[in-house]
N, C-alpha and C. Protein backbone atom coordinates (compact mmCIF):
# COMPACT_ATOMS: atom_id res chain seq x y z
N UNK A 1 -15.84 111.31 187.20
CA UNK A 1 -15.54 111.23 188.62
C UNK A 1 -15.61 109.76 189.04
N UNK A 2 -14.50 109.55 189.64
CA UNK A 2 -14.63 107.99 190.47
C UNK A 2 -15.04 107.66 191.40
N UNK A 3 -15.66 106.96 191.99
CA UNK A 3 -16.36 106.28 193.27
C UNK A 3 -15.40 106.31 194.40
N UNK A 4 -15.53 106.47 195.27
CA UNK A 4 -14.37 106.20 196.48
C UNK A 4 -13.79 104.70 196.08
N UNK A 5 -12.30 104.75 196.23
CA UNK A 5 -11.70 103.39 196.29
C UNK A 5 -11.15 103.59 194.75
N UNK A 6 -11.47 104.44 193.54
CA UNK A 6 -11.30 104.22 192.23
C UNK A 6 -10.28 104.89 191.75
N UNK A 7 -9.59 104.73 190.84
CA UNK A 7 -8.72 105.86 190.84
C UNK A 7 -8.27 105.65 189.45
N UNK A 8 -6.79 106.35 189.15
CA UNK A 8 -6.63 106.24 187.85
C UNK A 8 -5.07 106.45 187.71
N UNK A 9 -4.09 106.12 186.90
CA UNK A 9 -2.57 106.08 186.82
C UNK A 9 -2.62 106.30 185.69
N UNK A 10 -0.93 106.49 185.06
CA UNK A 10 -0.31 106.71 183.79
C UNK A 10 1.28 105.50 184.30
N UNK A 11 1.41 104.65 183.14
CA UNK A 11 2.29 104.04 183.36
C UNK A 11 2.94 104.33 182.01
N UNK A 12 4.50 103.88 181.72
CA UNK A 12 5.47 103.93 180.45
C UNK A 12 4.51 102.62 179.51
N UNK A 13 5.25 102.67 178.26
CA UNK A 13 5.51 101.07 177.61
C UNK A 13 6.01 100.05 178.20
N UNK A 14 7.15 100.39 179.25
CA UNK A 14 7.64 99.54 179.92
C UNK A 14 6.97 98.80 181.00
N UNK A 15 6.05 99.19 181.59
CA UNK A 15 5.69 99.11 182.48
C UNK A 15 6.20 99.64 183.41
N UNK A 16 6.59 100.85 183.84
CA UNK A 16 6.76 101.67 184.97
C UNK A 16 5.83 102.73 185.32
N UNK A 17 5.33 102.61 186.24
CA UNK A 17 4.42 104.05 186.85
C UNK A 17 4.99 104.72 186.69
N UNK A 18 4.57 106.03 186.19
CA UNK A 18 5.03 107.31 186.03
C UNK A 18 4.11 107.87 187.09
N UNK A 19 2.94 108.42 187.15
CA UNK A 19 1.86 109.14 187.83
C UNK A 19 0.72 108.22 188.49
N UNK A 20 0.78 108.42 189.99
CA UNK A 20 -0.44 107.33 190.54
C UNK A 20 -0.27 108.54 191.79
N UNK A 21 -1.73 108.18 192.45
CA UNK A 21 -1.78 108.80 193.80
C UNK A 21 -1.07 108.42 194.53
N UNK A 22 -0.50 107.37 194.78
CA UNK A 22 0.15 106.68 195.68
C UNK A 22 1.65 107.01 194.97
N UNK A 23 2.03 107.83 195.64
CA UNK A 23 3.56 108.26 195.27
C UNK A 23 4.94 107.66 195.42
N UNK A 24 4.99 106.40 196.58
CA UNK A 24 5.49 105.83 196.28
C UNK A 24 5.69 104.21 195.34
N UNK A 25 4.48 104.42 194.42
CA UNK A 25 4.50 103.92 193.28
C UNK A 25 5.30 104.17 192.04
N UNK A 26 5.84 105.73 192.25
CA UNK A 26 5.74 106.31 191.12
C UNK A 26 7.62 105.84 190.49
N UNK A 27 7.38 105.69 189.49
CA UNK A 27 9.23 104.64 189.36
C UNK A 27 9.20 103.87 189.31
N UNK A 28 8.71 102.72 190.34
CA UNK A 28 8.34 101.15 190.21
C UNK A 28 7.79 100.63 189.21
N UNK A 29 7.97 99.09 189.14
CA UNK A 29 6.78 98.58 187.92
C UNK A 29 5.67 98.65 188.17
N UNK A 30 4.87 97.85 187.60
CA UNK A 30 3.53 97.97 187.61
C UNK A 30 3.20 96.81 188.83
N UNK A 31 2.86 96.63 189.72
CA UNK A 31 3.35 95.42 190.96
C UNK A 31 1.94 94.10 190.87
N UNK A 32 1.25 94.56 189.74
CA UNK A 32 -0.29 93.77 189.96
C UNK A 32 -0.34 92.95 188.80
N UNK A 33 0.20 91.50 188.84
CA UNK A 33 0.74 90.70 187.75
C UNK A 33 -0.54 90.30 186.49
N UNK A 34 -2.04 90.69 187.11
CA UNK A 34 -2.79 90.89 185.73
C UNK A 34 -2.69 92.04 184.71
N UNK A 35 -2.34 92.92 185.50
CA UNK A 35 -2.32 94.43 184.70
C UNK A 35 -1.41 94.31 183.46
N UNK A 36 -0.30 93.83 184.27
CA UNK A 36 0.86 93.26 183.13
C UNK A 36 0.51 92.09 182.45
N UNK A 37 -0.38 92.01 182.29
CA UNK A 37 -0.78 90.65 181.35
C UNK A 37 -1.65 91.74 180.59
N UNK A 38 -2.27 93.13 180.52
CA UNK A 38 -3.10 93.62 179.52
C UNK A 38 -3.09 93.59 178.53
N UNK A 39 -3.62 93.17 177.48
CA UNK A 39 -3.16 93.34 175.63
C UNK A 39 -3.27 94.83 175.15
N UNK A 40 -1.94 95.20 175.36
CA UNK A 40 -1.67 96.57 175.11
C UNK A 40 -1.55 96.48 173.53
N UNK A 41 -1.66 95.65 172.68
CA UNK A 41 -1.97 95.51 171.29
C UNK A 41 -2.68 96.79 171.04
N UNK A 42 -4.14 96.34 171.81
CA UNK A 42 -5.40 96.84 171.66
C UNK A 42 -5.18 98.47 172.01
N UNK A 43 -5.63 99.39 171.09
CA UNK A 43 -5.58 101.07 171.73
C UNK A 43 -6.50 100.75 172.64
N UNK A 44 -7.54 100.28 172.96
CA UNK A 44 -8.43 100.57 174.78
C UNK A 44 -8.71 98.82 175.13
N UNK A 45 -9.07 98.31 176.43
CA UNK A 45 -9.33 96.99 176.50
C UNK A 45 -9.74 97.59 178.34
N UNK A 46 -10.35 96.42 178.69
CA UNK A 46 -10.63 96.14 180.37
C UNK A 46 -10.55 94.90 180.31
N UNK A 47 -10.60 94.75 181.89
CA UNK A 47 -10.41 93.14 182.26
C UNK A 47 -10.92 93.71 183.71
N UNK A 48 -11.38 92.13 184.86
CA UNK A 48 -11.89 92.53 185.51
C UNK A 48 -10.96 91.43 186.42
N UNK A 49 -10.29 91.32 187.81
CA UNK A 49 -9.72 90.71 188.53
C UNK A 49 -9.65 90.85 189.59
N UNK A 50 -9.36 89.66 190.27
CA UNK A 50 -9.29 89.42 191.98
C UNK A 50 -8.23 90.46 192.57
N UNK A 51 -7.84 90.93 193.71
CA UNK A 51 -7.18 91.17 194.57
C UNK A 51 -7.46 91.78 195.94
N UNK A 52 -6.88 91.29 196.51
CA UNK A 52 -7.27 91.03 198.64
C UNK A 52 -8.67 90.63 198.72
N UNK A 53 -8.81 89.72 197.87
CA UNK A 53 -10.39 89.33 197.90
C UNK A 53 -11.63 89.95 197.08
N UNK A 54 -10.95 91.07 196.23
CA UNK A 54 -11.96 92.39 195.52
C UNK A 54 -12.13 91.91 194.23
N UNK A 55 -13.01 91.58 193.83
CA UNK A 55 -12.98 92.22 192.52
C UNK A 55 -13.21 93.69 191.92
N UNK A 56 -11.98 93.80 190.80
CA UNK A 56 -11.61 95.13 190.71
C UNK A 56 -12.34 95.13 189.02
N UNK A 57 -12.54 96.47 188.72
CA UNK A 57 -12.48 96.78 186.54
C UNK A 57 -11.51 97.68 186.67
N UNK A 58 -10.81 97.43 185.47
CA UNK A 58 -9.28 98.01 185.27
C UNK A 58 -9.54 98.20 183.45
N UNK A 59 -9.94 99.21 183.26
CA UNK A 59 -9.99 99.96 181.88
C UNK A 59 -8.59 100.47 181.59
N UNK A 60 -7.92 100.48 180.26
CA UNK A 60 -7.20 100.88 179.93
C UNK A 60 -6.89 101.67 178.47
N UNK A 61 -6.25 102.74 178.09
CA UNK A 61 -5.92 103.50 177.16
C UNK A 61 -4.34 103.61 176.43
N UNK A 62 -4.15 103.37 175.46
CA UNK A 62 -2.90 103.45 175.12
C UNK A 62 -2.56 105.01 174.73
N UNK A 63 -1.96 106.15 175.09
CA UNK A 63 -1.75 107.39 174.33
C UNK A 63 0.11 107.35 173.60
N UNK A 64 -0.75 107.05 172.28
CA UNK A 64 0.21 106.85 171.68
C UNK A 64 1.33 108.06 171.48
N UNK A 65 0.42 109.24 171.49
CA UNK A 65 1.72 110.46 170.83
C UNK A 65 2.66 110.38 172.31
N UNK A 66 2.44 109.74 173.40
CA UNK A 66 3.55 109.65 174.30
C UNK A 66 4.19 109.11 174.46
N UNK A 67 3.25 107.87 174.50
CA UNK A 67 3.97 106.60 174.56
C UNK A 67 3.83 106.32 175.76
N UNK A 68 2.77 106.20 176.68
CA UNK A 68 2.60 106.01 177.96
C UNK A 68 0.97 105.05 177.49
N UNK A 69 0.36 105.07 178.36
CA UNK A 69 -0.91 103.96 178.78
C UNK A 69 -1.60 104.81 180.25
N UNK A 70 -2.63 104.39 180.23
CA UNK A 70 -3.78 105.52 181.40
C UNK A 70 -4.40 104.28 181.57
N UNK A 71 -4.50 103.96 183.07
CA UNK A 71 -5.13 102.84 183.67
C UNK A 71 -6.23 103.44 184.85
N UNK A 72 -7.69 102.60 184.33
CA UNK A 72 -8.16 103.46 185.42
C UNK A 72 -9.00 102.08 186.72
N UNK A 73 -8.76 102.23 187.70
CA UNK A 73 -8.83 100.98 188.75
C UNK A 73 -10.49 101.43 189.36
N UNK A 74 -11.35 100.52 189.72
CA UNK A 74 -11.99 100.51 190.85
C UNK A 74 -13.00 99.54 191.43
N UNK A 75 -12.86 99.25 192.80
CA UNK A 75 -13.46 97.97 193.06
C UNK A 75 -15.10 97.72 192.12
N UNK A 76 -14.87 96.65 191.93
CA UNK A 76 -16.55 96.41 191.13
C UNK A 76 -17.45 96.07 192.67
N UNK A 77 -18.45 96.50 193.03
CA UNK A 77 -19.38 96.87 194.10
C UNK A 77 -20.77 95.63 193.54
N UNK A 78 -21.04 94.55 194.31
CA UNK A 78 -22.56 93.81 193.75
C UNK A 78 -23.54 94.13 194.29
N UNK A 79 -24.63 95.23 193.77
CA UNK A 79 -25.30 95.33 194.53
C UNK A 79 -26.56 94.21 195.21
């Protein structure tokens, strides 16, 4: 289960969203120019990055028998 604010997508190889909550995501590229920098080499990796001032963790999964990638987003919180 994710924290409020967290969430989780399925994008192509290409980088196109396939599945995100935000539906009109879904078709588009990937619009968050670190994400597209991920080393999708790697079957799993995170990275942790700025945006609107947040720092976010952005875990990622490669599922190969599809051929898609599972990204999962959520603000990092200091306590």
């Amino acid at each position: 289960v994710l924290k409020p604010g967290g969430y989780m997508y399925i994008t192509s190889r290409q980088d196109i969203v396939v599945l995100h909550p935000n539906k009109t995501a879904v078709g588009q590229p990937v619009s968050i120019e670190q994400l597209q920098d991920l080393n999708l080499d790697q079957k799993t990796g995170s990275l942790i990055y700025k945006y609107n001032g947040l720092e976010n963790i952005v875990v990622y999964s490669k599922i190969d028998q599809l051929k898609l990638n599972l990204i999962g987003m959520i603000n990092r919180v200091n306590p």
